[in-house]
Amino acid sequence: MSKLISQSENIFVAGSSGMVGKAIKKALLNGGYGDSLHGGSILCPTREVLDLENFLNVQNWFKKNKPSIVIIAAAKVGGIYANNTMPYEFLIKNLKIQTNLIEQSYLNNVKRLLFLGSSCIYPKFSKQPILEEYLLTDSLERTNESYALAKITGIKLCQSLRMQYNFDAISLMPCNLYGPGDNYHPLNSHVLPALITKIIDAKSSNSNKINCWGTGNPLREFLYVEDLAEACVYALENWDPNSKDAPKDSDGNKLFWLNVGSQYEVSIRELVSLIAHQCDYEGKIIWDLSKPDGTERKKLDTSNMSKLGWKAKVSLVDGIERTIKAYMNEKKMNTFRA
């Protein structure tokens, strides 16, 4: 089967300075995209050049640069604390970013658009593992409701444009991501990078204990960011929701978004032990039961991506090892610059 995109495409990676965007750019280059000999390019404007929240700025940029493929990896993201304390910012900023990009992609005749959502779009008490069709069947997890609502709006906007105007927009829903270039802030980051920071800092300061939120019992699925990046390129190349062979829901209806995950599901307690072991940290782990756990379990059913021919490659142990090395190198570079 021929690929749905070619090496002559002008590919716009929105959010190219972030962890996911950098990995996608790398995966595109590895796939032969962005080669000027074939007339292709990868467009990665900085925030100074393109303010994704500014409608006029985005409108003018699209008219000038004319991308043929758009990948939306740009978003305001964070962990439980950030989502809990900044619901307005998580809702309004993500709505602005994705609405501007999706609308301008449609109005400027972009050939294919890929929107990245998140597994938090699904109901808090979804059946496990979570199928794509479970979206909007129940209430959301309160602690990240604003972010989830924004992402659901983006998914539905892409679906509506495809159904009403046959605009070629697809969406992928990844599970918890991690990897080089992540946000390691102890409060505003996601659980895995926050734990890496906490444990490495405790070891560096010779602290004999660390505090962790909740019970440690919730189960989470983790996907290395380079695996997601490869999934994005693969979906752009191979997934046509209108194809008779494309994945369908249990009632035989078209799917407009697909889950992307891995087989690596662990409890937060197990995750802490794994990171501590890789960091050679032997201090005591204290669980703060006054802090929220979040959703009890969030395991995606990824059988539809498997049917397309894609599966994650990087194991959780290898991925964490690579992430810790990248974090330590980043710390060394920051210390050197200071």
PDB file of N, CA, C and O in Angstrom, residues 155-184:
ATOM      1  N   ILE A 155     -10.560  16.953  19.509  1.00  0.00           N
ATOM      2  CA  ILE A 155     -10.895  15.696  18.830  1.00  0.00           C
ATOM      3  C   ILE A 155     -12.199  15.847  18.051  1.00  0.00           C
ATOM      4  O   ILE A 155     -12.296  15.456  16.876  1.00  0.00           O
ATOM      5  N   LYS A 156     -13.197  16.416  18.708  1.00  0.00           N
ATOM      6  CA  LYS A 156     -14.507  16.554  18.085  1.00  0.00           C
ATOM      7  C   LYS A 156     -14.494  17.586  16.949  1.00  0.00           C
ATOM      8  O   LYS A 156     -15.259  17.468  15.985  1.00  0.00           O
ATOM      9  N   LEU A 157     -13.641  18.591  17.058  1.00  0.00           N
ATOM     10  CA  LEU A 157     -13.510  19.557  15.972  1.00  0.00           C
ATOM     11  C   LEU A 157     -12.923  18.871  14.735  1.00  0.00           C
ATOM     12  O   LEU A 157     -13.399  19.073  13.608  1.00  0.00           O
ATOM     13  N   CYS A 158     -11.908  18.030  14.948  1.00  0.00           N
ATOM     14  CA  CYS A 158     -11.316  17.275  13.841  1.00  0.00           C
ATOM     15  C   CYS A 158     -12.347  16.317  13.232  1.00  0.00           C
ATOM     16  O   CYS A 158     -12.474  16.206  12.000  1.00  0.00           O
ATOM     17  N   GLN A 159     -13.091  15.631  14.080  1.00  0.00           N
ATOM     18  CA  GLN A 159     -14.118  14.703  13.603  1.00  0.00           C
ATOM     19  C   GLN A 159     -15.193  15.437  12.808  1.00  0.00           C
ATOM     20  O   GLN A 159     -15.629  14.978  11.739  1.00  0.00           O
ATOM     21  N   SER A 160     -15.627  16.593  13.309  1.00  0.00           N
ATOM     22  CA  SER A 160     -16.681  17.363  12.643  1.00  0.00           C
ATOM     23  C   SER A 160     -16.242  17.845  11.269  1.00  0.00           C
ATOM     24  O   SER A 160     -17.022  17.797  10.300  1.00  0.00           O
ATOM     25  N   LEU A 161     -15.002  18.295  11.164  1.00  0.00           N
ATOM     26  CA  LEU A 161     -14.493  18.760   9.872  1.00  0.00           C
ATOM     27  C   LEU A 161     -14.400  17.612   8.868  1.00  0.00           C
ATOM     28  O   LEU A 161     -14.679  17.792   7.678  1.00  0.00           O
ATOM     29  N   ARG A 162     -14.027  16.429   9.349  1.00  0.00           N
ATOM     30  CA  ARG A 162     -13.967  15.273   8.445  1.00  0.00           C
ATOM     31  C   ARG A 162     -15.379  14.884   7.983  1.00  0.00           C
ATOM     32  O   ARG A 162     -15.612  14.636   6.794  1.00  0.00           O
ATOM     33  N   MET A 163     -16.316  14.829   8.925  1.00  0.00           N
ATOM     34  CA  MET A 163     -17.665  14.392   8.591  1.00  0.00           C
ATOM     35  C   MET A 163     -18.414  15.403   7.723  1.00  0.00           C
ATOM     36  O   MET A 163     -19.139  15.030   6.801  1.00  0.00           O
ATOM     37  N   GLN A 164     -18.228  16.692   8.008  1.00  0.00           N
ATOM     38  CA  GLN A 164     -19.000  17.719   7.297  1.00  0.00           C
ATOM     39  C   GLN A 164     -18.346  18.178   6.000  1.00  0.00           C
ATOM     40  O   GLN A 164     -19.034  18.414   5.002  1.00  0.00           O
ATOM     41  N   TYR A 165     -16.992  18.284   6.015  1.00  0.00           N
ATOM     42  CA  TYR A 165     -16.297  18.841   4.851  1.00  0.00           C
ATOM     43  C   TYR A 165     -15.248  17.899   4.257  1.00  0.00           C
ATOM     44  O   TYR A 165     -14.495  18.294   3.365  1.00  0.00           O
ATOM     45  N   ASN A 166     -15.183  16.658   4.760  1.00  0.00           N
ATOM     46  CA  ASN A 166     -14.217  15.671   4.271  1.00  0.00           C
ATOM     47  C   ASN A 166     -12.778  16.152   4.426  1.00  0.00           C
ATOM     48  O   ASN A 166     -11.908  15.824   3.612  1.00  0.00           O
ATOM     49  N   PHE A 167     -12.529  16.949   5.464  1.00  0.00           N
ATOM     50  CA  PHE A 167     -11.161  17.408   5.747  1.00  0.00           C
ATOM     51  C   PHE A 167     -10.400  16.270   6.426  1.00  0.00           C
ATOM     52  O   PHE A 167     -10.887  15.665   7.385  1.00  0.00           O
ATOM     53  N   ASP A 168      -9.217  15.986   5.943  1.00  0.00           N
ATOM     54  CA  ASP A 168      -8.463  14.811   6.390  1.00  0.00           C
ATOM     55  C   ASP A 168      -7.743  15.082   7.713  1.00  0.00           C
ATOM     56  O   ASP A 168      -6.530  15.335   7.745  1.00  0.00           O
ATOM     57  N   ALA A 169      -8.483  15.012   8.804  1.00  0.00           N
ATOM     58  CA  ALA A 169      -7.929  15.202  10.148  1.00  0.00           C
ATOM     59  C   ALA A 169      -8.044  13.892  10.921  1.00  0.00           C
ATOM     60  O   ALA A 169      -9.090  13.255  10.924  1.00  0.00           O
ATOM     61  N   ILE A 170      -6.946  13.509  11.567  1.00  0.00           N
ATOM     62  CA  ILE A 170      -6.930  12.309  12.399  1.00  0.00           C
ATOM     63  C   ILE A 170      -6.386  12.689  13.777  1.00  0.00           C
ATOM     64  O   ILE A 170      -5.703  13.710  13.932  1.00  0.00           O
ATOM     65  N   SER A 171      -6.688  11.856  14.780  1.00  0.00           N
ATOM     66  CA  SER A 171      -6.251  12.147  16.145  1.00  0.00           C
ATOM     67  C   SER A 171      -5.699  10.877  16.791  1.00  0.00           C
ATOM     68  O   SER A 171      -6.209   9.784  16.552  1.00  0.00           O
ATOM     69  N   LEU A 172      -4.680  11.048  17.629  1.00  0.00           N
ATOM     70  CA  LEU A 172      -4.110   9.954  18.402  1.00  0.00           C
ATOM     71  C   LEU A 172      -4.180  10.298  19.880  1.00  0.00           C
ATOM     72  O   LEU A 172      -3.938  11.449  20.265  1.00  0.00           O
ATOM     73  N   MET A 173      -4.514   9.298  20.712  1.00  0.00           N
ATOM     74  CA  MET A 173      -4.626   9.487  22.153  1.00  0.00           C
ATOM     75  C   MET A 173      -3.542   8.672  22.869  1.00  0.00           C
ATOM     76  O   MET A 173      -3.694   7.462  23.076  1.00  0.00           O
ATOM     77  N   PRO A 174      -2.433   9.307  23.227  1.00  0.00           N
ATOM     78  CA  PRO A 174      -1.374   8.568  23.924  1.00  0.00           C
ATOM     79  C   PRO A 174      -1.643   8.426  25.417  1.00  0.00           C
ATOM     80  O   PRO A 174      -2.349   9.240  26.016  1.00  0.00           O
ATOM     81  N   CYS A 175      -1.049   7.388  26.007  1.00  0.00           N
ATOM     82  CA  CYS A 175      -1.082   7.232  27.462  1.00  0.00           C
ATOM     83  C   CYS A 175      -0.023   8.152  28.068  1.00  0.00           C
ATOM     84  O   CYS A 175       0.458   9.072  27.410  1.00  0.00           O
ATOM     85  N   ASN A 176       0.371   7.924  29.319  1.00  0.00           N
ATOM     86  CA  ASN A 176       1.364   8.772  29.986  1.00  0.00           C
ATOM     87  C   ASN A 176       2.702   8.707  29.253  1.00  0.00           C
ATOM     88  O   ASN A 176       3.271   7.623  29.066  1.00  0.00           O
ATOM     89  N   LEU A 177       3.202   9.876  28.867  1.00  0.00           N
ATOM     90  CA  LEU A 177       4.449   9.959  28.108  1.00  0.00           C
ATOM     91  C   LEU A 177       5.616  10.345  29.005  1.00  0.00           C
ATOM     92  O   LEU A 177       5.436  11.014  30.027  1.00  0.00           O
ATOM     93  N   TYR A 178       6.804   9.949  28.589  1.00  0.00           N
ATOM     94  CA  TYR A 178       8.019  10.343  29.299  1.00  0.00           C
ATOM     95  C   TYR A 178       9.189  10.223  28.338  1.00  0.00           C
ATOM     96  O   TYR A 178       9.077   9.598  27.275  1.00  0.00           O
ATOM     97  N   GLY A 179      10.308  10.833  28.716  1.00  0.00           N
ATOM     98  CA  GLY A 179      11.492  10.723  27.888  1.00  0.00           C
ATOM     99  C   GLY A 179      12.351  11.973  27.944  1.00  0.00           C
ATOM    100  O   GLY A 179      12.043  12.920  28.681  1.00  0.00           O
ATOM    101  N   PRO A 180      13.457  12.006  27.180  1.00  0.00           N
ATOM    102  CA  PRO A 180      14.353  13.170  27.147  1.00  0.00           C
ATOM    103  C   PRO A 180      13.605  14.442  26.767  1.00  0.00           C
ATOM    104  O   PRO A 180      12.726  14.428  25.912  1.00  0.00           O
ATOM    105  N   GLY A 181      13.953  15.533  27.439  1.00  0.00           N
ATOM    106  CA  GLY A 181      13.329  16.811  27.138  1.00  0.00           C
ATOM    107  C   GLY A 181      12.036  17.064  27.874  1.00  0.00           C
ATOM    108  O   GLY A 181      11.328  18.028  27.602  1.00  0.00           O
ATOM    109  N   ASP A 182      11.719  16.210  28.843  1.00  0.00           N
ATOM    110  CA  ASP A 182      10.484  16.364  29.603  1.00  0.00           C
ATOM    111  C   ASP A 182      10.571  17.558  30.548  1.00  0.00           C
ATOM    112  O   ASP A 182      11.644  18.143  30.749  1.00  0.00           O
ATOM    113  N   ASN A 183       9.433  17.914  31.147  1.00  0.00           N
ATOM    114  CA  ASN A 183       9.379  18.939  32.180  1.00  0.00           C
ATOM    115  C   ASN A 183       9.622  18.257  33.522  1.00  0.00           C
ATOM    116  O   ASN A 183       8.843  17.389  33.926  1.00  0.00           O
ATOM    117  N   TYR A 184      10.683  18.659  34.219  1.00  0.00           N
ATOM    118  CA  TYR A 184      11.059  17.979  35.464  1.00  0.00           C
ATOM    119  C   TYR A 184      10.726  18.793  36.713  1.00  0.00           C
ATOM    120  O   TYR A 184      11.252  18.525  37.781  1.00  0.00           O
TER     121      TYR A 184
END
